Amino acid sequence: MSIAEAAQRLGLSTHALRYYETEGLLVGTPARTPAGRRRYDERDLTWIVMVQRLRATGMPVREVREYAELVRAGEGTEAARLALLRAHRERVLAQLAEVTEHLGAITAKIEGYERQVLPGAAAARAGAPA
C-alpha cells in the first residue's frame, strides 16, 4: 500500500512515517515502486504499530531505535531485546502506579464536592434513602 494508505490505516501522517524511517525506527526499509514511491506491507504496519505503542508509553526515540537495531541484527540479540523491553515495562508500571494514585486523589476530591453539592445523589449512591 502507498504511504498515504498506510498513514491512514495507522492514524499517522505521512510525515510521521517518513520520520520513523529516517530515524531508523523501522525494522526494514519499505519497498519502493519503480517510480521510487514507498510501498508498505502488513509486516511494516505491524512493526509501526509496535513503535507507536512504545512511543505512546514513553519509550525515548533512542531506545526505540536501539530496539529496532537489535531486531534487525536478528538471532543472538533476544536477551538484549528482552532486557530493553523489561526495563521499559518497569518504567511504564511505575508511571501507571503514579497515575493511579493521582486518579484516586482526584476521585476523592470529586466525591467530597459531590457530598457538598449533591447531598441526595451521594446518599443514593451509598444506598441510603434520599
PDB file of N, CA, C and O in Angstrom, residues 44-100:
ATOM      1  N   ASP A  44       5.281  -4.359   7.707  1.00  0.00           N
ATOM      2  CA  ASP A  44       5.688  -2.991   8.033  1.00  0.00           C
ATOM      3  C   ASP A  44       4.695  -2.359   9.008  1.00  0.00           C
ATOM      4  O   ASP A  44       5.093  -1.738   9.998  1.00  0.00           O
ATOM      5  N   LEU A  45       3.407  -2.530   8.719  1.00  0.00           N
ATOM      6  CA  LEU A  45       2.385  -1.912   9.569  1.00  0.00           C
ATOM      7  C   LEU A  45       2.390  -2.498  10.970  1.00  0.00           C
ATOM      8  O   LEU A  45       2.240  -1.764  11.948  1.00  0.00           O
ATOM      9  N   THR A  46       2.576  -3.809  11.069  1.00  0.00           N
ATOM     10  CA  THR A  46       2.629  -4.450  12.391  1.00  0.00           C
ATOM     11  C   THR A  46       3.775  -3.867  13.211  1.00  0.00           C
ATOM     12  O   THR A  46       3.623  -3.571  14.405  1.00  0.00           O
ATOM     13  N   TRP A  47       4.928  -3.681  12.584  1.00  0.00           N
ATOM     14  CA  TRP A  47       6.075  -3.113  13.280  1.00  0.00           C
ATOM     15  C   TRP A  47       5.792  -1.667  13.690  1.00  0.00           C
ATOM     16  O   TRP A  47       6.111  -1.253  14.811  1.00  0.00           O
ATOM     17  N   ILE A  48       5.206  -0.886  12.802  1.00  0.00           N
ATOM     18  CA  ILE A  48       4.935   0.524  13.101  1.00  0.00           C
ATOM     19  C   ILE A  48       3.952   0.646  14.263  1.00  0.00           C
ATOM     20  O   ILE A  48       4.092   1.531  15.108  1.00  0.00           O
ATOM     21  N   VAL A  49       2.984  -0.258  14.343  1.00  0.00           N
ATOM     22  CA  VAL A  49       2.062  -0.263  15.490  1.00  0.00           C
ATOM     23  C   VAL A  49       2.852  -0.480  16.780  1.00  0.00           C
ATOM     24  O   VAL A  49       2.607   0.173  17.801  1.00  0.00           O
ATOM     25  N   MET A  50       3.840  -1.366  16.753  1.00  0.00           N
ATOM     26  CA  MET A  50       4.674  -1.581  17.935  1.00  0.00           C
ATOM     27  C   MET A  50       5.452  -0.322  18.275  1.00  0.00           C
ATOM     28  O   MET A  50       5.542   0.056  19.449  1.00  0.00           O
ATOM     29  N   VAL A  51       5.991   0.335  17.277  1.00  0.00           N
ATOM     30  CA  VAL A  51       6.705   1.596  17.510  1.00  0.00           C
ATOM     31  C   VAL A  51       5.765   2.615  18.149  1.00  0.00           C
ATOM     32  O   VAL A  51       6.133   3.294  19.111  1.00  0.00           O
ATOM     33  N   GLN A  52       4.543   2.709  17.628  1.00  0.00           N
ATOM     34  CA  GLN A  52       3.567   3.635  18.196  1.00  0.00           C
ATOM     35  C   GLN A  52       3.296   3.306  19.669  1.00  0.00           C
ATOM     36  O   GLN A  52       3.193   4.213  20.498  1.00  0.00           O
ATOM     37  N   ARG A  53       3.195   2.023  19.975  1.00  0.00           N
ATOM     38  CA  ARG A  53       2.924   1.622  21.366  1.00  0.00           C
ATOM     39  C   ARG A  53       4.100   1.964  22.278  1.00  0.00           C
ATOM     40  O   ARG A  53       3.912   2.425  23.401  1.00  0.00           O
ATOM     41  N   LEU A  54       5.294   1.710  21.792  1.00  0.00           N
ATOM     42  CA  LEU A  54       6.471   2.032  22.592  1.00  0.00           C
ATOM     43  C   LEU A  54       6.561   3.536  22.844  1.00  0.00           C
ATOM     44  O   LEU A  54       6.816   3.979  23.966  1.00  0.00           O
ATOM     45  N   ARG A  55       6.328   4.327  21.804  1.00  0.00           N
ATOM     46  CA  ARG A  55       6.370   5.781  21.952  1.00  0.00           C
ATOM     47  C   ARG A  55       5.242   6.274  22.851  1.00  0.00           C
ATOM     48  O   ARG A  55       5.440   7.144  23.696  1.00  0.00           O
ATOM     49  N   ALA A  56       4.029   5.715  22.681  1.00  0.00           N
ATOM     50  CA  ALA A  56       2.879   6.145  23.474  1.00  0.00           C
ATOM     51  C   ALA A  56       3.071   5.846  24.956  1.00  0.00           C
ATOM     52  O   ALA A  56       2.477   6.514  25.810  1.00  0.00           O
ATOM     53  N   THR A  57       3.892   4.868  25.263  1.00  0.00           N
ATOM     54  CA  THR A  57       4.157   4.527  26.659  1.00  0.00           C
ATOM     55  C   THR A  57       5.445   5.169  27.155  1.00  0.00           C
ATOM     56  O   THR A  57       5.933   4.833  28.233  1.00  0.00           O
ATOM     57  N   GLY A  58       5.974   6.097  26.380  1.00  0.00           N
ATOM     58  CA  GLY A  58       7.082   6.915  26.861  1.00  0.00           C
ATOM     59  C   GLY A  58       8.482   6.441  26.537  1.00  0.00           C
ATOM     60  O   GLY A  58       9.448   6.995  27.062  1.00  0.00           O
ATOM     61  N   MET A  59       8.621   5.415  25.704  1.00  0.00           N
ATOM     62  CA  MET A  59       9.971   4.980  25.364  1.00  0.00           C
ATOM     63  C   MET A  59      10.637   6.057  24.507  1.00  0.00           C
ATOM     64  O   MET A  59      10.076   6.485  23.503  1.00  0.00           O
ATOM     65  N   PRO A  60      11.826   6.494  24.892  1.00  0.00           N
ATOM     66  CA  PRO A  60      12.530   7.501  24.101  1.00  0.00           C
ATOM     67  C   PRO A  60      12.883   6.978  22.710  1.00  0.00           C
ATOM     68  O   PRO A  60      13.088   5.776  22.517  1.00  0.00           O
ATOM     69  N   VAL A  61      12.965   7.886  21.748  1.00  0.00           N
ATOM     70  CA  VAL A  61      13.282   7.519  20.368  1.00  0.00           C
ATOM     71  C   VAL A  61      14.587   6.739  20.310  1.00  0.00           C
ATOM     72  O   VAL A  61      14.693   5.755  19.580  1.00  0.00           O
ATOM     73  N   ARG A  62      15.584   7.132  21.082  1.00  0.00           N
ATOM     74  CA  ARG A  62      16.877   6.421  21.032  1.00  0.00           C
ATOM     75  C   ARG A  62      16.728   4.961  21.449  1.00  0.00           C
ATOM     76  O   ARG A  62      17.395   4.086  20.908  1.00  0.00           O
ATOM     77  N   GLU A  63      15.837   4.677  22.406  1.00  0.00           N
ATOM     78  CA  GLU A  63      15.617   3.288  22.820  1.00  0.00           C
ATOM     79  C   GLU A  63      14.818   2.515  21.780  1.00  0.00           C
ATOM     80  O   GLU A  63      15.062   1.332  21.565  1.00  0.00           O
ATOM     81  N   VAL A  64      13.844   3.181  21.136  1.00  0.00           N
ATOM     82  CA  VAL A  64      13.103   2.514  20.061  1.00  0.00           C
ATOM     83  C   VAL A  64      14.084   2.178  18.941  1.00  0.00           C
ATOM     84  O   VAL A  64      14.041   1.080  18.377  1.00  0.00           O
ATOM     85  N   ARG A  65      14.974   3.114  18.635  1.00  0.00           N
ATOM     86  CA  ARG A  65      15.982   2.871  17.598  1.00  0.00           C
ATOM     87  C   ARG A  65      16.877   1.687  18.001  1.00  0.00           C
ATOM     88  O   ARG A  65      17.159   0.810  17.184  1.00  0.00           O
ATOM     89  N   GLU A  66      17.290   1.655  19.254  1.00  0.00           N
ATOM     90  CA  GLU A  66      18.131   0.551  19.735  1.00  0.00           C
ATOM     91  C   GLU A  66      17.390  -0.782  19.597  1.00  0.00           C
ATOM     92  O   GLU A  66      17.966  -1.779  19.154  1.00  0.00           O
ATOM     93  N   TYR A  67      16.113  -0.780  19.968  1.00  0.00           N
ATOM     94  CA  TYR A  67      15.313  -1.996  19.851  1.00  0.00           C
ATOM     95  C   TYR A  67      15.215  -2.430  18.389  1.00  0.00           C
ATOM     96  O   TYR A  67      15.415  -3.604  18.061  1.00  0.00           O
ATOM     97  N   ALA A  68      14.940  -1.475  17.494  1.00  0.00           N
ATOM     98  CA  ALA A  68      14.850  -1.789  16.062  1.00  0.00           C
ATOM     99  C   ALA A  68      16.179  -2.333  15.547  1.00  0.00           C
ATOM    100  O   ALA A  68      16.203  -3.291  14.765  1.00  0.00           O
ATOM    101  N   GLU A  69      17.281  -1.751  15.996  1.00  0.00           N
ATOM    102  CA  GLU A  69      18.606  -2.230  15.576  1.00  0.00           C
ATOM    103  C   GLU A  69      18.831  -3.668  16.022  1.00  0.00           C
ATOM    104  O   GLU A  69      19.374  -4.485  15.280  1.00  0.00           O
ATOM    105  N   LEU A  70      18.400  -3.985  17.243  1.00  0.00           N
ATOM    106  CA  LEU A  70      18.544  -5.346  17.745  1.00  0.00           C
ATOM    107  C   LEU A  70      17.705  -6.327  16.931  1.00  0.00           C
ATOM    108  O   LEU A  70      18.163  -7.422  16.600  1.00  0.00           O
ATOM    109  N   VAL A  71      16.493  -5.927  16.601  1.00  0.00           N
ATOM    110  CA  VAL A  71      15.634  -6.793  15.792  1.00  0.00           C
ATOM    111  C   VAL A  71      16.264  -6.998  14.419  1.00  0.00           C
ATOM    112  O   VAL A  71      16.301  -8.118  13.901  1.00  0.00           O
ATOM    113  N   ARG A  72      16.760  -5.927  13.824  1.00  0.00           N
ATOM    114  CA  ARG A  72      17.412  -6.041  12.509  1.00  0.00           C
ATOM    115  C   ARG A  72      18.629  -6.952  12.577  1.00  0.00           C
ATOM    116  O   ARG A  72      18.914  -7.689  11.637  1.00  0.00           O
ATOM    117  N   ALA A  73      19.335  -6.928  13.692  1.00  0.00           N
ATOM    118  CA  ALA A  73      20.536  -7.754  13.834  1.00  0.00           C
ATOM    119  C   ALA A  73      20.190  -9.243  13.881  1.00  0.00           C
ATOM    120  O   ALA A  73      21.029 -10.090  13.595  1.00  0.00           O
ATOM    121  N   GLY A  74      18.963  -9.557  14.262  1.00  0.00           N
ATOM    122  CA  GLY A  74      18.495 -10.936  14.198  1.00  0.00           C
ATOM    123  C   GLY A  74      18.850 -11.798  15.392  1.00  0.00           C
ATOM    124  O   GLY A  74      18.991 -11.318  16.518  1.00  0.00           O
ATOM    125  N   GLU A  75      19.025 -13.086  15.110  1.00  0.00           N
ATOM    126  CA  GLU A  75      19.289 -14.065  16.162  1.00  0.00           C
ATOM    127  C   GLU A  75      20.522 -13.685  16.971  1.00  0.00           C
ATOM    128  O   GLU A  75      21.479 -13.137  16.443  1.00  0.00           O
ATOM    129  N   GLY A  76      20.426 -14.012  18.247  1.00  0.00           N
ATOM    130  CA  GLY A  76      21.530 -13.720  19.148  1.00  0.00           C
ATOM    131  C   GLY A  76      21.340 -12.425  19.929  1.00  0.00           C
ATOM    132  O   GLY A  76      22.117 -12.128  20.825  1.00  0.00           O
ATOM    133  N   THR A  77      20.301 -11.655  19.568  1.00  0.00           N
ATOM    134  CA  THR A  77      20.048 -10.387  20.265  1.00  0.00           C
ATOM    135  C   THR A  77      18.813 -10.454  21.159  1.00  0.00           C
ATOM    136  O   THR A  77      18.412  -9.446  21.729  1.00  0.00           O
ATOM    137  N   GLU A  78      18.238 -11.636  21.280  1.00  0.00           N
ATOM    138  CA  GLU A  78      16.992 -11.774  22.030  1.00  0.00           C
ATOM    139  C   GLU A  78      17.133 -11.353  23.491  1.00  0.00           C
ATOM    140  O   GLU A  78      16.237 -10.705  24.043  1.00  0.00           O
ATOM    141  N   ALA A  79      18.240 -11.697  24.125  1.00  0.00           N
ATOM    142  CA  ALA A  79      18.434 -11.334  25.537  1.00  0.00           C
ATOM    143  C   ALA A  79      18.493  -9.820  25.705  1.00  0.00           C
ATOM    144  O   ALA A  79      17.916  -9.272  26.658  1.00  0.00           O
ATOM    145  N   ALA A  80      19.156  -9.142  24.794  1.00  0.00           N
ATOM    146  CA  ALA A  80      19.235  -7.680  24.858  1.00  0.00           C
ATOM    147  C   ALA A  80      17.861  -7.056  24.614  1.00  0.00           C
ATOM    148  O   ALA A  80      17.483  -6.083  25.273  1.00  0.00           O
ATOM    149  N   ARG A  81      17.100  -7.629  23.674  1.00  0.00           N
ATOM    150  CA  ARG A  81      15.748  -7.127  23.411  1.00  0.00           C
ATOM    151  C   ARG A  81      14.878  -7.305  24.640  1.00  0.00           C
ATOM    152  O   ARG A  81      14.124  -6.406  25.022  1.00  0.00           O
ATOM    153  N   LEU A  82      14.976  -8.484  25.244  1.00  0.00           N
ATOM    154  CA  LEU A  82      14.198  -8.782  26.440  1.00  0.00           C
ATOM    155  C   LEU A  82      14.533  -7.805  27.558  1.00  0.00           C
ATOM    156  O   LEU A  82      13.637  -7.252  28.212  1.00  0.00           O
ATOM    157  N   ALA A  83      15.797  -7.551  27.775  1.00  0.00           N
ATOM    158  CA  ALA A  83      16.218  -6.620  28.830  1.00  0.00           C
ATOM    159  C   ALA A  83      15.684  -5.213  28.564  1.00  0.00           C
ATOM    160  O   ALA A  83      15.196  -4.542  29.486  1.00  0.00           O
ATOM    161  N   LEU A  84      15.753  -4.781  27.323  1.00  0.00           N
ATOM    162  CA  LEU A  84      15.269  -3.453  26.972  1.00  0.00           C
ATOM    163  C   LEU A  84      13.770  -3.339  27.227  1.00  0.00           C
ATOM    164  O   LEU A  84      13.300  -2.367  27.828  1.00  0.00           O
ATOM    165  N   LEU A  85      13.013  -4.345  26.805  1.00  0.00           N
ATOM    166  CA  LEU A  85      11.562  -4.310  26.996  1.00  0.00           C
ATOM    167  C   LEU A  85      11.175  -4.455  28.467  1.00  0.00           C
ATOM    168  O   LEU A  85      10.233  -3.800  28.930  1.00  0.00           O
ATOM    169  N   ARG A  86      11.897  -5.271  29.207  1.00  0.00           N
ATOM    170  CA  ARG A  86      11.610  -5.394  30.648  1.00  0.00           C
ATOM    171  C   ARG A  86      11.846  -4.071  31.371  1.00  0.00           C
ATOM    172  O   ARG A  86      11.056  -3.684  32.231  1.00  0.00           O
ATOM    173  N   ALA A  87      12.939  -3.401  31.055  1.00  0.00           N
ATOM    174  CA  ALA A  87      13.231  -2.110  31.680  1.00  0.00           C
ATOM    175  C   ALA A  87      12.135  -1.099  31.349  1.00  0.00           C
ATOM    176  O   ALA A  87      11.682  -0.337  32.214  1.00  0.00           O
ATOM    177  N   HIS A  88      11.685  -1.113  30.108  1.00  0.00           N
ATOM    178  CA  HIS A  88      10.613  -0.187  29.716  1.00  0.00           C
ATOM    179  C   HIS A  88       9.322  -0.530  30.452  1.00  0.00           C
ATOM    180  O   HIS A  88       8.627   0.364  30.942  1.00  0.00           O
ATOM    181  N   ARG A  89       9.017  -1.818  30.538  1.00  0.00           N
ATOM    182  CA  ARG A  89       7.798  -2.228  31.256  1.00  0.00           C
ATOM    183  C   ARG A  89       7.836  -1.747  32.703  1.00  0.00           C
ATOM    184  O   ARG A  89       6.827  -1.266  33.220  1.00  0.00           O
ATOM    185  N   GLU A  90       8.980  -1.833  33.343  1.00  0.00           N
ATOM    186  CA  GLU A  90       9.091  -1.372  34.733  1.00  0.00           C
ATOM    187  C   GLU A  90       8.812   0.127  34.842  1.00  0.00           C
ATOM    188  O   GLU A  90       8.138   0.567  35.773  1.00  0.00           O
ATOM    189  N   ARG A  91       9.312   0.896  33.888  1.00  0.00           N
ATOM    190  CA  ARG A  91       9.036   2.344  33.892  1.00  0.00           C
ATOM    191  C   ARG A  91       7.546   2.609  33.675  1.00  0.00           C
ATOM    192  O   ARG A  91       6.953   3.461  34.343  1.00  0.00           O
ATOM    193  N   VAL A  92       6.933   1.841  32.766  1.00  0.00           N
ATOM    194  CA  VAL A  92       5.505   2.024  32.495  1.00  0.00           C
ATOM    195  C   VAL A  92       4.686   1.647  33.727  1.00  0.00           C
ATOM    196  O   VAL A  92       3.737   2.351  34.088  1.00  0.00           O
ATOM    197  N   LEU A  93       5.045   0.560  34.396  1.00  0.00           N
ATOM    198  CA  LEU A  93       4.318   0.156  35.604  1.00  0.00           C
ATOM    199  C   LEU A  93       4.444   1.203  36.700  1.00  0.00           C
ATOM    200  O   LEU A  93       3.472   1.488  37.413  1.00  0.00           O
ATOM    201  N   ALA A  94       5.614   1.802  36.837  1.00  0.00           N
ATOM    202  CA  ALA A  94       5.808   2.861  37.835  1.00  0.00           C
ATOM    203  C   ALA A  94       4.945   4.076  37.494  1.00  0.00           C
ATOM    204  O   ALA A  94       4.313   4.674  38.383  1.00  0.00           O
ATOM    205  N   GLN A  95       4.901   4.431  36.218  1.00  0.00           N
ATOM    206  CA  GLN A  95       4.062   5.557  35.785  1.00  0.00           C
ATOM    207  C   GLN A  95       2.585   5.251  36.020  1.00  0.00           C
ATOM    208  O   GLN A  95       1.827   6.116  36.466  1.00  0.00           O
ATOM    209  N   LEU A  96       2.201   4.020  35.729  1.00  0.00           N
ATOM    210  CA  LEU A  96       0.818   3.606  35.922  1.00  0.00           C
ATOM    211  C   LEU A  96       0.428   3.690  37.398  1.00  0.00           C
ATOM    212  O   LEU A  96      -0.655   4.172  37.748  1.00  0.00           O
ATOM    213  N   ALA A  97       1.308   3.243  38.278  1.00  0.00           N
ATOM    214  CA  ALA A  97       1.039   3.321  39.718  1.00  0.00           C
ATOM    215  C   ALA A  97       0.897   4.781  40.162  1.00  0.00           C
ATOM    216  O   ALA A  97      -0.002   5.118  40.944  1.00  0.00           O
ATOM    217  N   GLU A  98       1.755   5.638  39.629  1.00  0.00           N
ATOM    218  CA  GLU A  98       1.687   7.053  39.987  1.00  0.00           C
ATOM    219  C   GLU A  98       0.387   7.680  39.483  1.00  0.00           C
ATOM    220  O   GLU A  98      -0.290   8.404  40.221  1.00  0.00           O
ATOM    221  N   VAL A  99       0.016   7.387  38.258  1.00  0.00           N
ATOM    222  CA  VAL A  99      -1.223   7.931  37.694  1.00  0.00           C
ATOM    223  C   VAL A  99      -2.429   7.387  38.462  1.00  0.00           C
ATOM    224  O   VAL A  99      -3.386   8.118  38.732  1.00  0.00           O
ATOM    225  N   THR A 100      -2.385   6.119  38.840  1.00  0.00           N
ATOM    226  CA  THR A 100      -3.483   5.520  39.612  1.00  0.00           C
ATOM    227  C   THR A 100      -3.631   6.229  40.950  1.00  0.00           C
ATOM    228  O   THR A 100      -4.748   6.513  41.402  1.00  0.00           O
TER     229      THR A 100
END
